[in-house]
mmCIF file of C-alpha atoms in Angstrom:
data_model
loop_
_atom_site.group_PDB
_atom_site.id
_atom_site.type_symbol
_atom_site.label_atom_id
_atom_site.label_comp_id
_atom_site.label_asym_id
_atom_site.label_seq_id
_atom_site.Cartn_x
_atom_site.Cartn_y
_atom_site.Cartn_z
ATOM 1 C CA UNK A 1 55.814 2.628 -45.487
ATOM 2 C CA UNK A 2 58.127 2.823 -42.217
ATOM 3 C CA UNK A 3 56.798 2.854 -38.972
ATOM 4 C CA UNK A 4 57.050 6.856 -38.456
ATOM 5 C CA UNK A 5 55.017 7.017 -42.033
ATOM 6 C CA UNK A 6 52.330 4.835 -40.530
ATOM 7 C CA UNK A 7 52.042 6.562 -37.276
ATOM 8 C CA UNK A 8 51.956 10.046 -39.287
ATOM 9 C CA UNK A 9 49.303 8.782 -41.911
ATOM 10 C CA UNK A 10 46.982 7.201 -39.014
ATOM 11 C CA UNK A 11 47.896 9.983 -36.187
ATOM 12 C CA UNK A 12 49.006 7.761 -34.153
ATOM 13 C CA UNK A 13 52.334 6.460 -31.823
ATOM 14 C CA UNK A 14 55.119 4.784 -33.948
ATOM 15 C CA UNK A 15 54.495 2.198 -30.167
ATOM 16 C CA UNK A 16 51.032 1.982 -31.639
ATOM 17 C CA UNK A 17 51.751 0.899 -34.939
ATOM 18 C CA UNK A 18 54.488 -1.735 -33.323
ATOM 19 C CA UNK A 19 50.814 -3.083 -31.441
ATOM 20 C CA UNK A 20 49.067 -3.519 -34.847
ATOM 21 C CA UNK A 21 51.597 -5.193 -36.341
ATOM 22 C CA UNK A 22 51.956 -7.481 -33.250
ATOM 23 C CA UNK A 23 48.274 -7.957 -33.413
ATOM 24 C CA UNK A 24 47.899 -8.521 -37.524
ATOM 25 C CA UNK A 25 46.013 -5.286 -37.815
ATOM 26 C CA UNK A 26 48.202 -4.242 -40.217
ATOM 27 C CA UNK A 27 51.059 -6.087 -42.351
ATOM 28 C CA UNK A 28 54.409 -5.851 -42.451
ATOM 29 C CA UNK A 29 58.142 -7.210 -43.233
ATOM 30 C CA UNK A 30 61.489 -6.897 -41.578
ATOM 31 C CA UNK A 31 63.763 -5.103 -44.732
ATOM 32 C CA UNK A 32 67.454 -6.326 -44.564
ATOM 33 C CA UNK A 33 68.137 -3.465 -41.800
ATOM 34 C CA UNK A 34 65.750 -4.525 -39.456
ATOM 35 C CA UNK A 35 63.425 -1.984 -39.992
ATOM 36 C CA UNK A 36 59.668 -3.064 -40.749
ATOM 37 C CA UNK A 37 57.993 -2.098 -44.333
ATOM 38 C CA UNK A 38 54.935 -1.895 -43.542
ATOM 39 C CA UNK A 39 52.144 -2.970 -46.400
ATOM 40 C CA UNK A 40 50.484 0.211 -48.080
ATOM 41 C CA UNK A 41 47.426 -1.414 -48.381
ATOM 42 C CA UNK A 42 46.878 -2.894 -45.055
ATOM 43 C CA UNK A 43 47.419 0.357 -43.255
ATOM 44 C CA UNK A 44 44.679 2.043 -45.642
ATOM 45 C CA UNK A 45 42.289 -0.691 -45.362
ATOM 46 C CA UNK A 46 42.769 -0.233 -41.500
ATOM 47 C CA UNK A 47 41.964 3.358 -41.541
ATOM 48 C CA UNK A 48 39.070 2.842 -43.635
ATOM 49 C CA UNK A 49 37.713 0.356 -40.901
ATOM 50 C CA UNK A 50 38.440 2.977 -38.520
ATOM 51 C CA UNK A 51 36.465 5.215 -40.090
ATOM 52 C CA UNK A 52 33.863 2.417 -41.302
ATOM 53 C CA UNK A 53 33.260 2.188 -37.196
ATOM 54 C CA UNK A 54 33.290 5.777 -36.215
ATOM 55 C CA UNK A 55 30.351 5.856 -39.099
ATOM 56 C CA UNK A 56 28.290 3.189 -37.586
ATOM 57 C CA UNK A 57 28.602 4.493 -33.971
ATOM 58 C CA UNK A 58 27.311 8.451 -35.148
ATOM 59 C CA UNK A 59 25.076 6.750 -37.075
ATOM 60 C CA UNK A 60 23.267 5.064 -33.953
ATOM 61 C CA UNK A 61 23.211 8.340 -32.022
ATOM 62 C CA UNK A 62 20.151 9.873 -31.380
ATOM 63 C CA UNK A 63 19.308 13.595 -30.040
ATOM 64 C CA UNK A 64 18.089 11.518 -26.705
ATOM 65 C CA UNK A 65 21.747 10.742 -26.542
ATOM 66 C CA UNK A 66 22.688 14.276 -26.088
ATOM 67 C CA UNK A 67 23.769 15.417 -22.241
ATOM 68 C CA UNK A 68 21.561 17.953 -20.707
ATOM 69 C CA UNK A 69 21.213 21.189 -21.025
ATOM 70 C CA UNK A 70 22.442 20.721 -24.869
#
């Protein structure tokens, strides 16, 4: 995947996706261009964490978590 394909498929800045690649989040190679490829895999198994965590954190809400008046 290039960097625009990454930011598309995760919704997020093609800036963004130059951070997780900085940070490891997700994998990827220069090509002979100078563009990064970014690993497939990595960016999926990143989403699915993202979506592991948004899980957990509904999952600990409670209807005393609700504002008021709702």
């Amino acid at each position: 995947m290039t960097i625009a394909e990454v930011a598309r498929f995760l919704f997020v800045s093609r800036s963004h996706v130059r951070h997780l690649l900085e940070n490891g989040d997700v994998r990827g190679a220069l090509d002979p261009d100078g563009e990064y490829v970014v690993d497939d895999g990595s960016v999926v198994r990143y989403q699915r964490e993202l979506d592991e965590r948004v899980r957990r954190y509904f999952d600990t809400l409670t209807e005393d978590d609700d504002p008021p008046g709702l």
